Amino acid sequence: MADHQIDAPLPRFHSVLSTNVARAAYLKMHYGALDGEEIEALFDRIAWDDADSVSLDVLRAIYDLSKPSGLSVWAQTNEDTIERFRNASPALLRALVLADDGATFLRLRVATTPEPDNGYLPFAYRSNVAHLVSDQSDDFRETFAALAEEKGEIHLAAAILTGHSDLAKFDDVVARNDAVFEQDERRRNWEFFGYSDAMRERKIEAIAEESPEYGAFIREQYAIEAATRATYPTSFLWIYYNQSGALAQSSAAAQTVLNAIATGDDDPLAEPETFWLLAFQSLLDGDDPDEVRRQLARLGFATTTRWHELRDALSQLDVMAAKAALGPYVQGDLADPPAMPDNSTVDWDAWLSAAEALRVGELNAAFAASPTATIELLWAAEEYAAAWRLTLANAGGENSPDTLKMATDLMTRLDMLCDQRMIVLELNGNWGRQPLMHFPN
């Protein structure tokens, strides 16, 4: 984080009706290195508005679980505790599991529904519990799985062990519980395929044995999903495939991304735009780039942030392409400005004016020409503090919702460049990587 330290004020959080409050406060707690008293003071001065009370309640509960006495409020198996458990968010469930290797979680799970849920797509799958601990060690998995099996939650125990480095541990749970796993091997592999890459591979192999053609089809689909999951928070590629049905084109783009991740030095979590643009260009290199652009203009882009709030994927990708083209010019690596990317939807004249102003250090003139271009080009030049200060100075006042939204976006991006506290690393699952607030115990 030291390389990206920003010596600039953080916006205050009170009197702001925004669901970004909890995320901004969480990042301030972590990167501000606040001690316990400072964190309590921050909680005290945040406005607990109805619009954001749920998110702030979750942050408070997760923080409390990181303290030595954190489990005390979950100690009683009474109606209030069970109701709080039933309504717990994924982030809070994860914190509860990690607090004591799943013991409290399982006690409350049994109290909530005394009969184990081991049918097809049962509680373990629906609640995403196994996904939420997929970054944990083999030792943790074995402890949690053993407790789950002891409580009769066999499906959960097996799901936890699908991410173990030795899949024999998963097979052992299955072998010990024949009555639960009466379906044939193919059905069993299908049921558990979403929990880990290794289980997906088992599923594909089982399908390919019966139908090589269908196995190849599933493998192509998996490549698209894997590339999407690898480029946090989720990229446009899987949505594009679902909308267009262009399997070969989408899987080729996905393979380009996966190859670049495997052979390059860039972190797809810290710099996802590099890989989104690779996929974008791969699609455009196909037989019908105009159709690609038409499809992308119709779908949303599943980024959790981008303060300029362009809604469709094509507009977002065109901004990224413009930034990639003009970045070297702003930084002095090109003597002359580059040509506008083909068929771009950005206002190239405004972007070029902003770039010219940035080359001579005229930040306010650049911002006046194009706020989006200015912030993004400063980001490309790693001028994070300048982007931060310019945002706070021009976004409508320290306490405005727009300021908080922009500041939270930039903090979230910095988080991805630094400690990546807003995600669970290696989180496997059909839903991609999940933004989570978590504190070390």
GROMACS .gro file of C-alpha atoms in nm:
model
  441
    1MET     CA    1   0.000   0.000   0.000
    2ALA     CA    2   0.293   0.235   0.061
    3ASP     CA    3   0.347   0.282  -0.312
    4HIS     CA    4  -0.006   0.418  -0.346
    5GLN     CA    5  -0.037   0.611  -0.019
    6ILE     CA    6  -0.256   0.919  -0.058
    7ASP     CA    7  -0.174   1.214   0.165
    8ALA     CA    8  -0.513   1.375   0.115
    9PRO     CA    9  -0.825   1.410   0.330
   10LEU     CA   10  -1.091   1.145   0.328
   11PRO     CA   11  -1.447   1.276   0.299
   12ARG     CA   12  -1.657   1.278   0.613
   13PHE     CA   13  -1.940   1.030   0.614
   14HIS     CA   14  -2.217   1.186   0.821
   15SER     CA   15  -2.528   1.331   0.660
   16VAL     CA   16  -2.484   1.128   0.342
   17LEU     CA   17  -2.774   0.911   0.226
   18SER     CA   18  -2.579   0.652   0.030
   19THR     CA   19  -2.523   0.278   0.038
   20ASN     CA   20  -2.155   0.358  -0.019
   21VAL     CA   21  -2.121   0.475   0.343
   22ALA     CA   22  -2.046   0.130   0.484
   23ARG     CA   23  -1.788   0.050   0.216
   24ALA     CA   24  -1.616   0.387   0.253
   25ALA     CA   25  -1.610   0.352   0.631
   26TYR     CA   26  -1.472   0.001   0.607
   27LEU     CA   27  -1.188   0.107   0.378
   28LYS     CA   28  -1.110   0.399   0.609
   29MET     CA   29  -1.087   0.158   0.904
   30HIS     CA   30  -0.845  -0.067   0.722
   31TYR     CA   31  -0.618   0.175   0.538
   32GLY     CA   32  -0.635   0.444   0.804
   33ALA     CA   33  -0.490   0.190   1.049
   34LEU     CA   34  -0.746   0.301   1.305
   35ASP     CA   35  -0.723   0.162   1.656
   36GLY     CA   36  -1.023   0.038   1.849
   37GLU     CA   37  -1.114   0.376   1.999
   38GLU     CA   38  -1.088   0.548   1.660
   39ILE     CA   39  -1.309   0.284   1.500
   40GLU     CA   40  -1.570   0.328   1.772
   41ALA     CA   41  -1.555   0.704   1.720
   42LEU     CA   42  -1.605   0.654   1.346
   43PHE     CA   43  -1.913   0.441   1.410
   44ASP     CA   44  -2.046   0.709   1.644
   45ARG     CA   45  -2.021   0.987   1.387
   46ILE     CA   46  -2.160   0.798   1.089
   47ALA     CA   47  -2.520   0.886   1.021
   48TRP     CA   48  -2.724   0.570   1.082
   49ASP     CA   49  -2.977   0.665   0.821
   50ASP     CA   50  -3.258   0.428   0.727
   51ALA     CA   51  -3.126   0.417   0.369
   52ASP     CA   52  -2.805   0.254   0.481
   53SER     CA   53  -2.876   0.106   0.823
   54VAL     CA   54  -2.861  -0.255   0.701
   55SER     CA   55  -2.514  -0.217   0.548
   56LEU     CA   56  -2.383  -0.037   0.855
   57ASP     CA   57  -2.534  -0.297   1.087
   58VAL     CA   58  -2.349  -0.566   0.890
   59LEU     CA   59  -2.021  -0.375   0.913
   60ARG     CA   60  -2.069  -0.331   1.287
   61ALA     CA   61  -2.145  -0.702   1.336
   62ILE     CA   62  -1.846  -0.813   1.127
   63TYR     CA   63  -1.613  -0.580   1.315
   64ASP     CA   64  -1.746  -0.704   1.650
   65LEU     CA   65  -1.672  -1.063   1.547
   66SER     CA   66  -1.306  -0.972   1.503
   67LYS     CA   67  -1.278  -0.882   1.872
   68PRO     CA   68  -1.200  -1.138   2.147
   69SER     CA   69  -1.555  -1.109   2.283
   70GLY     CA   70  -1.710  -1.109   1.937
   71LEU     CA   71  -1.896  -1.438   1.969
   72SER     CA   72  -2.074  -1.341   2.290
   73VAL     CA   73  -2.375  -1.192   2.109
   74TRP     CA   74  -2.416  -1.522   1.923
   75ALA     CA   75  -2.380  -1.741   2.232
   76GLN     CA   76  -2.751  -1.777   2.311
   77THR     CA   77  -2.969  -1.998   2.095
   78ASN     CA   78  -3.274  -1.779   2.137
   79GLU     CA   79  -3.529  -1.645   1.892
   80ASP     CA   80  -3.350  -1.313   1.834
   81THR     CA   81  -3.016  -1.481   1.763
   82ILE     CA   82  -3.172  -1.735   1.528
   83GLU     CA   83  -3.354  -1.459   1.339
   84ARG     CA   84  -3.030  -1.263   1.307
   85PHE     CA   85  -2.860  -1.577   1.177
   86ARG     CA   86  -3.137  -1.644   0.923
   87ASN     CA   87  -3.099  -1.291   0.784
   88ALA     CA   88  -2.718  -1.280   0.788
   89SER     CA   89  -2.548  -1.153   0.473
   90PRO     CA   90  -2.276  -1.360   0.301
   91ALA     CA   91  -2.009  -1.133   0.451
   92LEU     CA   92  -2.147  -1.182   0.801
   93LEU     CA   93  -2.185  -1.559   0.755
   94ARG     CA   94  -1.822  -1.580   0.650
   95ALA     CA   95  -1.708  -1.380   0.953
   96LEU     CA   96  -1.915  -1.603   1.180
   97VAL     CA   97  -1.768  -1.921   1.032
   98LEU     CA   98  -1.411  -1.792   1.059
   99ALA     CA   99  -1.456  -1.682   1.420
  100ASP     CA  100  -1.436  -2.040   1.554
  101ASP     CA  101  -1.389  -2.276   1.258
  102GLY     CA  102  -1.763  -2.297   1.200
  103ALA     CA  103  -1.871  -2.423   1.543
  104THR     CA  104  -2.111  -2.135   1.619
  105PHE     CA  105  -2.234  -2.129   1.262
  106LEU     CA  106  -2.324  -2.500   1.276
  107ARG     CA  107  -2.489  -2.471   1.618
  108LEU     CA  108  -2.714  -2.195   1.487
  109ARG     CA  109  -2.771  -2.380   1.163
  110VAL     CA  110  -2.899  -2.684   1.353
  111ALA     CA  111  -3.111  -2.462   1.579
  112THR     CA  112  -3.263  -2.297   1.273
  113THR     CA  113  -3.350  -2.622   1.097
  114PRO     CA  114  -3.300  -2.928   1.318
  115GLU     CA  115  -3.320  -3.175   1.031
  116PRO     CA  116  -3.006  -3.187   0.812
  117ASP     CA  117  -3.062  -3.059   0.460
  118ASN     CA  118  -2.887  -3.302   0.227
  119GLY     CA  119  -3.115  -3.310  -0.075
  120TYR     CA  120  -3.034  -3.188  -0.422
  121LEU     CA  121  -2.909  -2.824  -0.415
  122PRO     CA  122  -2.954  -2.804  -0.038
  123PHE     CA  123  -2.865  -2.538   0.217
  124ALA     CA  124  -2.490  -2.566   0.158
  125TYR     CA  125  -2.533  -2.468  -0.203
  126ARG     CA  126  -2.810  -2.211  -0.165
  127SER     CA  127  -2.633  -2.022   0.114
  128ASN     CA  128  -2.298  -2.027  -0.069
  129VAL     CA  129  -2.117  -2.123   0.255
  130ALA     CA  130  -1.857  -2.343   0.088
  131HIS     CA  131  -1.775  -2.066  -0.160
  132LEU     CA  132  -1.734  -1.812   0.118
  133VAL     CA  133  -1.447  -2.006   0.277
  134SER     CA  134  -1.281  -2.115  -0.045
  135ASP     CA  135  -0.968  -1.913   0.035
  136GLN     CA  136  -0.907  -2.105   0.358
  137SER     CA  137  -0.638  -2.362   0.430
  138ASP     CA  138  -0.668  -2.740   0.406
  139ASP     CA  139  -0.649  -2.760   0.787
  140PHE     CA  140  -0.943  -2.522   0.823
  141ARG     CA  141  -1.143  -2.719   0.568
  142GLU     CA  142  -1.083  -3.047   0.750
  143THR     CA  143  -1.186  -2.899   1.087
  144PHE     CA  144  -1.499  -2.730   0.952
  145ALA     CA  145  -1.597  -3.033   0.744
  146ALA     CA  146  -1.554  -3.269   1.040
  147LEU     CA  147  -1.784  -3.050   1.253
  148ALA     CA  148  -2.040  -3.035   0.972
  149GLU     CA  149  -2.035  -3.411   0.923
  150GLU     CA  150  -2.075  -3.462   1.297
  151LYS     CA  151  -2.387  -3.241   1.287
  152GLY     CA  152  -2.528  -3.444   0.998
  153GLU     CA  153  -2.469  -3.169   0.739
  154ILE     CA  154  -2.307  -3.412   0.498
  155HIS     CA  155  -2.356  -3.209   0.185
  156LEU     CA  156  -2.192  -2.908   0.349
  157ALA     CA  157  -1.900  -3.120   0.470
  158ALA     CA  158  -1.845  -3.256   0.120
  159ALA     CA  159  -1.879  -2.912  -0.038
  160ILE     CA  160  -1.614  -2.766   0.193
  161LEU     CA  161  -1.372  -3.043   0.096
  162THR     CA  162  -1.413  -2.992  -0.278
  163GLY     CA  163  -1.158  -2.711  -0.241
  164HIS     CA  164  -0.910  -2.928  -0.050
  165SER     CA  165  -0.579  -2.986  -0.230
  166ASP     CA  166  -0.645  -3.360  -0.197
  167LEU     CA  167  -0.986  -3.452  -0.340
  168ALA     CA  168  -0.958  -3.788  -0.168
  169LYS     CA  169  -1.087  -3.605   0.140
  170PHE     CA  170  -1.407  -3.530  -0.050
  171ASP     CA  171  -1.430  -3.888  -0.171
  172ASP     CA  172  -1.390  -4.015   0.186
  173VAL     CA  173  -1.692  -3.814   0.305
  174VAL     CA  174  -1.896  -3.949   0.015
  175ALA     CA  175  -1.787  -4.307   0.090
  176ARG     CA  176  -1.880  -4.275   0.457
  177ASN     CA  177  -2.227  -4.148   0.374
  178ASP     CA  178  -2.368  -4.376   0.105
  179ALA     CA  179  -2.726  -4.312   0.213
  180VAL     CA  180  -2.690  -3.942   0.139
  181PHE     CA  181  -2.519  -3.992  -0.194
  182GLU     CA  182  -2.736  -4.253  -0.362
  183GLN     CA  183  -2.729  -4.083  -0.702
  184ASP     CA  184  -2.485  -4.211  -0.959
  185GLU     CA  185  -2.137  -4.066  -1.000
  186ARG     CA  186  -2.230  -3.840  -1.290
  187ARG     CA  187  -2.514  -3.680  -1.090
  188ARG     CA  188  -2.284  -3.639  -0.790
  189ASN     CA  189  -2.018  -3.464  -0.996
  190TRP     CA  190  -2.282  -3.238  -1.147
  191GLU     CA  191  -2.419  -3.149  -0.807
  192PHE     CA  192  -2.081  -3.044  -0.670
  193PHE     CA  193  -1.925  -2.899  -0.983
  194GLY     CA  194  -1.973  -2.535  -0.881
  195TYR     CA  195  -1.759  -2.558  -0.569
  196SER     CA  196  -1.408  -2.580  -0.718
  197ASP     CA  197  -1.213  -2.599  -1.040
  198ALA     CA  198  -1.117  -2.958  -0.963
  199MET     CA  199  -1.482  -3.059  -0.934
  200ARG     CA  200  -1.563  -2.880  -1.259
  201GLU     CA  201  -1.294  -3.084  -1.427
  202ARG     CA  202  -1.444  -3.404  -1.289
  203LYS     CA  203  -1.782  -3.303  -1.424
  204ILE     CA  204  -1.643  -3.228  -1.769
  205GLU     CA  205  -1.457  -3.559  -1.781
  206ALA     CA  206  -1.767  -3.751  -1.676
  207ILE     CA  207  -1.975  -3.582  -1.945
  208ALA     CA  208  -1.705  -3.628  -2.210
  209GLU     CA  209  -1.697  -4.003  -2.145
  210GLU     CA  210  -2.063  -4.025  -2.246
  211SER     CA  211  -2.052  -3.758  -2.519
  212PRO     CA  212  -1.720  -3.613  -2.638
  213GLU     CA  213  -1.903  -3.342  -2.832
  214TYR     CA  214  -2.105  -3.229  -2.533
  215GLY     CA  215  -1.793  -3.247  -2.315
  216ALA     CA  216  -1.615  -3.012  -2.556
  217PHE     CA  217  -1.914  -2.778  -2.545
  218ILE     CA  218  -1.909  -2.769  -2.164
  219ARG     CA  219  -1.532  -2.710  -2.164
  220GLU     CA  220  -1.574  -2.406  -2.389
  221GLN     CA  221  -1.845  -2.273  -2.159
  222TYR     CA  222  -1.620  -2.327  -1.861
  223ALA     CA  223  -1.339  -2.127  -2.024
  224ILE     CA  224  -1.575  -1.830  -2.056
  225GLU     CA  225  -1.683  -1.864  -1.694
  226ALA     CA  226  -1.322  -1.902  -1.574
  227ALA     CA  227  -1.209  -1.589  -1.760
  228THR     CA  228  -1.505  -1.398  -1.621
  229ARG     CA  229  -1.432  -1.502  -1.264
  230ALA     CA  230  -1.061  -1.431  -1.299
  231THR     CA  231  -1.115  -1.064  -1.382
  232TYR     CA  232  -1.283  -0.929  -1.073
  233PRO     CA  233  -1.553  -0.826  -1.000
  234THR     CA  234  -1.702  -0.986  -1.307
  235SER     CA  235  -1.641  -0.899  -1.665
  236PHE     CA  236  -1.883  -0.865  -1.954
  237LEU     CA  237  -1.776  -1.187  -2.127
  238TRP     CA  238  -2.019  -1.438  -1.975
  239ILE     CA  239  -2.308  -1.194  -2.015
  240TYR     CA  240  -2.206  -1.134  -2.376
  241TYR     CA  241  -2.205  -1.508  -2.444
  242ASN     CA  242  -2.544  -1.557  -2.280
  243GLN     CA  243  -2.694  -1.275  -2.484
  244SER     CA  244  -2.533  -1.347  -2.820
  245GLY     CA  245  -2.498  -1.727  -2.810
  246ALA     CA  246  -2.159  -1.684  -2.981
  247LEU     CA  247  -1.984  -1.976  -2.812
  248ALA     CA  248  -1.677  -2.013  -3.034
  249GLN     CA  249  -1.615  -1.638  -3.043
  250SER     CA  250  -1.664  -1.597  -2.667
  251SER     CA  251  -1.453  -1.898  -2.572
  252ALA     CA  252  -1.170  -1.778  -2.800
  253ALA     CA  253  -1.176  -1.441  -2.625
  254ALA     CA  254  -1.181  -1.619  -2.289
  255GLN     CA  255  -0.882  -1.832  -2.381
  256THR     CA  256  -0.692  -1.518  -2.483
  257VAL     CA  257  -0.757  -1.377  -2.136
  258LEU     CA  258  -0.664  -1.698  -1.955
  259ASN     CA  259  -0.341  -1.732  -2.156
  260ALA     CA  260  -0.245  -1.373  -2.077
  261ILE     CA  261  -0.309  -1.429  -1.706
  262ALA     CA  262  -0.104  -1.749  -1.707
  263THR     CA  263   0.196  -1.604  -1.891
  264GLY     CA  264   0.199  -1.238  -1.783
  265ASP     CA  265   0.295  -1.039  -1.476
  266ASP     CA  266  -0.018  -0.824  -1.447
  267ASP     CA  267  -0.259  -0.902  -1.165
  268PRO     CA  268  -0.610  -0.946  -1.311
  269LEU     CA  269  -0.759  -0.829  -0.982
  270ALA     CA  270  -0.550  -0.513  -0.957
  271GLU     CA  271  -0.563  -0.423  -1.327
  272PRO     CA  272  -0.872  -0.595  -1.471
  273GLU     CA  273  -0.909  -0.344  -1.754
  274THR     CA  274  -0.602  -0.488  -1.926
  275PHE     CA  275  -0.778  -0.821  -1.957
  276TRP     CA  276  -1.122  -0.678  -2.035
  277LEU     CA  277  -0.965  -0.496  -2.331
  278LEU     CA  278  -0.797  -0.817  -2.446
  279ALA     CA  279  -1.135  -0.988  -2.454
  280PHE     CA  280  -1.293  -0.687  -2.624
  281GLN     CA  281  -1.030  -0.679  -2.898
  282SER     CA  282  -1.055  -1.055  -2.949
  283LEU     CA  283  -1.429  -1.021  -3.007
  284LEU     CA  284  -1.377  -0.728  -3.246
  285ASP     CA  285  -1.121  -0.932  -3.445
  286GLY     CA  286  -1.395  -1.181  -3.537
  287ASP     CA  287  -1.613  -1.191  -3.844
  288ASP     CA  288  -1.862  -0.920  -3.749
  289PRO     CA  289  -1.724  -0.640  -3.526
  290ASP     CA  290  -2.033  -0.426  -3.586
  291GLU     CA  291  -2.254  -0.700  -3.438
  292VAL     CA  292  -2.018  -0.730  -3.142
  293ARG     CA  293  -2.052  -0.359  -3.071
  294ARG     CA  294  -2.430  -0.379  -3.112
  295GLN     CA  295  -2.452  -0.661  -2.860
  296LEU     CA  296  -2.222  -0.486  -2.611
  297ALA     CA  297  -2.430  -0.169  -2.632
  298ARG     CA  298  -2.730  -0.372  -2.512
  299LEU     CA  299  -2.578  -0.523  -2.199
  300GLY     CA  300  -2.470  -0.390  -1.865
  301PHE     CA  301  -2.114  -0.401  -1.739
  302ALA     CA  302  -2.090  -0.571  -1.403
  303THR     CA  303  -1.832  -0.343  -1.245
  304THR     CA  304  -1.900  -0.257  -0.884
  305THR     CA  305  -1.761   0.091  -0.941
  306ARG     CA  306  -1.673   0.343  -1.209
  307TRP     CA  307  -1.767   0.689  -1.103
  308HIS     CA  308  -1.854   0.816  -1.451
  309GLU     CA  309  -2.139   0.562  -1.440
  310LEU     CA  310  -2.161   0.468  -1.805
  311ARG     CA  311  -2.428   0.205  -1.802
  312ASP     CA  312  -2.361  -0.019  -2.102
  313ALA     CA  313  -2.060  -0.240  -2.163
  314LEU     CA  314  -1.969  -0.080  -2.494
  315SER     CA  315  -1.941   0.268  -2.343
  316GLN     CA  316  -1.731   0.135  -2.056
  317LEU     CA  317  -1.499  -0.054  -2.289
  318ASP     CA  318  -1.463   0.245  -2.521
  319VAL     CA  319  -1.355   0.457  -2.223
  320MET     CA  320  -1.098   0.193  -2.130
  321ALA     CA  321  -0.972   0.180  -2.489
  322ALA     CA  322  -0.945   0.560  -2.503
  323LYS     CA  323  -0.751   0.559  -2.176
  324ALA     CA  324  -0.514   0.290  -2.309
  325ALA     CA  325  -0.459   0.487  -2.631
  326LEU     CA  326  -0.404   0.832  -2.476
  327GLY     CA  327  -0.221   0.724  -2.162
  328PRO     CA  328   0.124   0.698  -2.327
  329TYR     CA  329   0.070   1.039  -2.489
  330VAL     CA  330  -0.016   1.205  -2.156
  331GLN     CA  331   0.288   1.044  -1.995
  332GLY     CA  332   0.522   1.169  -2.270
  333ASP     CA  333   0.594   0.833  -2.426
  334LEU     CA  334   0.436   0.947  -2.755
  335ALA     CA  335   0.526   1.275  -2.925
  336ASP     CA  336   0.202   1.298  -3.121
  337PRO     CA  337  -0.151   1.212  -3.013
  338PRO     CA  338  -0.281   0.876  -3.131
  339ALA     CA  339  -0.575   0.830  -3.366
  340MET     CA  340  -0.916   0.770  -3.215
  341PRO     CA  341  -0.993   0.399  -3.172
  342ASP     CA  342  -1.222   0.271  -3.445
  343ASN     CA  343  -1.592   0.349  -3.399
  344SER     CA  344  -1.541   0.476  -3.044
  345THR     CA  345  -1.841   0.620  -2.863
  346VAL     CA  346  -1.631   0.860  -2.652
  347ASP     CA  347  -1.611   1.232  -2.726
  348TRP     CA  348  -1.259   1.209  -2.868
  349ASP     CA  349  -1.216   1.587  -2.902
  350ALA     CA  350  -1.293   1.631  -2.532
  351TRP     CA  351  -1.059   1.346  -2.438
  352LEU     CA  352  -0.783   1.490  -2.654
  353SER     CA  353  -0.830   1.837  -2.499
  354ALA     CA  354  -0.805   1.683  -2.152
  355ALA     CA  355  -0.494   1.491  -2.253
  356GLU     CA  356  -0.328   1.805  -2.393
  357ALA     CA  357  -0.402   1.993  -2.071
  358LEU     CA  358  -0.265   1.709  -1.857
  359ARG     CA  359   0.059   1.704  -2.057
  360VAL     CA  360   0.131   2.058  -1.939
  361GLY     CA  361  -0.001   2.007  -1.586
  362GLU     CA  362  -0.327   2.202  -1.624
  363LEU     CA  363  -0.549   1.977  -1.414
  364ASN     CA  364  -0.844   2.212  -1.382
  365ALA     CA  365  -0.849   2.281  -1.755
  366ALA     CA  366  -0.838   1.907  -1.819
  367PHE     CA  367  -1.127   1.847  -1.580
  368ALA     CA  368  -1.329   2.120  -1.748
  369ALA     CA  369  -1.274   1.952  -2.086
  370SER     CA  370  -1.377   1.606  -1.962
  371PRO     CA  371  -1.403   1.493  -1.599
  372THR     CA  372  -1.411   1.126  -1.702
  373ALA     CA  373  -1.104   1.156  -1.927
  374THR     CA  374  -0.910   1.350  -1.664
  375ILE     CA  375  -0.968   1.109  -1.377
  376GLU     CA  376  -0.907   0.802  -1.594
  377LEU     CA  377  -0.590   0.939  -1.756
  378LEU     CA  378  -0.450   1.042  -1.419
  379TRP     CA  379  -0.524   0.690  -1.301
  380ALA     CA  380  -0.343   0.543  -1.602
  381ALA     CA  381  -0.041   0.761  -1.515
  382GLU     CA  382  -0.054   0.631  -1.154
  383GLU     CA  383  -0.122   0.985  -1.034
  384TYR     CA  384  -0.363   0.854  -0.775
  385ALA     CA  385  -0.333   1.142  -0.528
  386ALA     CA  386  -0.399   1.397  -0.803
  387ALA     CA  387  -0.708   1.206  -0.917
  388TRP     CA  388  -0.824   1.189  -0.556
  389ARG     CA  389  -0.778   1.560  -0.483
  390LEU     CA  390  -0.936   1.664  -0.810
  391THR     CA  391  -1.239   1.448  -0.740
  392LEU     CA  392  -1.290   1.595  -0.393
  393ALA     CA  393  -1.239   1.950  -0.519
  394ASN     CA  394  -1.482   1.928  -0.810
  395ALA     CA  395  -1.754   1.681  -0.714
  396GLY     CA  396  -1.998   1.913  -0.542
  397GLY     CA  397  -1.882   1.948  -0.185
  398GLU     CA  398  -1.730   1.723   0.078
  399ASN     CA  399  -2.058   1.581   0.206
  400SER     CA  400  -2.241   1.544  -0.124
  401PRO     CA  401  -2.354   1.200  -0.242
  402ASP     CA  402  -2.160   1.248  -0.567
  403THR     CA  403  -1.838   1.317  -0.378
  404LEU     CA  404  -1.882   1.011  -0.160
  405LYS     CA  405  -1.964   0.793  -0.460
  406MET     CA  406  -1.658   0.909  -0.653
  407ALA     CA  407  -1.429   0.887  -0.351
  408THR     CA  408  -1.552   0.538  -0.269
  409ASP     CA  409  -1.490   0.428  -0.627
  410LEU     CA  410  -1.131   0.552  -0.616
  411MET     CA  411  -1.074   0.395  -0.274
  412THR     CA  412  -1.210   0.065  -0.402
  413ARG     CA  413  -0.979   0.074  -0.702
  414LEU     CA  414  -0.684   0.152  -0.475
  415ASP     CA  415  -0.787  -0.139  -0.256
  416MET     CA  416  -0.760  -0.368  -0.559
  417LEU     CA  417  -0.412  -0.232  -0.625
  418CYS     CA  418  -0.311  -0.284  -0.263
  419ASP     CA  419  -0.446  -0.529  -0.004
  420GLN     CA  420  -0.765  -0.630  -0.192
  421ARG     CA  421  -0.975  -0.622   0.122
  422MET     CA  422  -1.305  -0.596  -0.066
  423ILE     CA  423  -1.288  -0.949  -0.203
  424VAL     CA  424  -1.224  -1.305  -0.094
  425LEU     CA  425  -0.923  -1.425  -0.288
  426GLU     CA  426  -0.967  -1.746  -0.485
  427LEU     CA  427  -1.343  -1.737  -0.429
  428ASN     CA  428  -1.481  -2.007  -0.657
  429GLY     CA  429  -1.840  -2.014  -0.760
  430ASN     CA  430  -2.092  -1.943  -1.027
  431TRP     CA  431  -2.148  -1.591  -0.893
  432GLY     CA  432  -1.795  -1.461  -0.931
  433ARG     CA  433  -1.592  -1.291  -0.662
  434GLN     CA  434  -1.801  -1.131  -0.389
  435PRO     CA  435  -1.732  -0.792  -0.233
  436LEU     CA  436  -1.689  -0.870   0.136
  437MET     CA  437  -1.590  -0.667   0.441
  438HIS     CA  438  -1.366  -0.877   0.661
  439PHE     CA  439  -1.129  -0.808   0.948
  440PRO     CA  440  -0.842  -1.032   1.059
  441ASN     CA  441  -0.917  -1.211   1.383
   0.00000   0.00000   0.00000
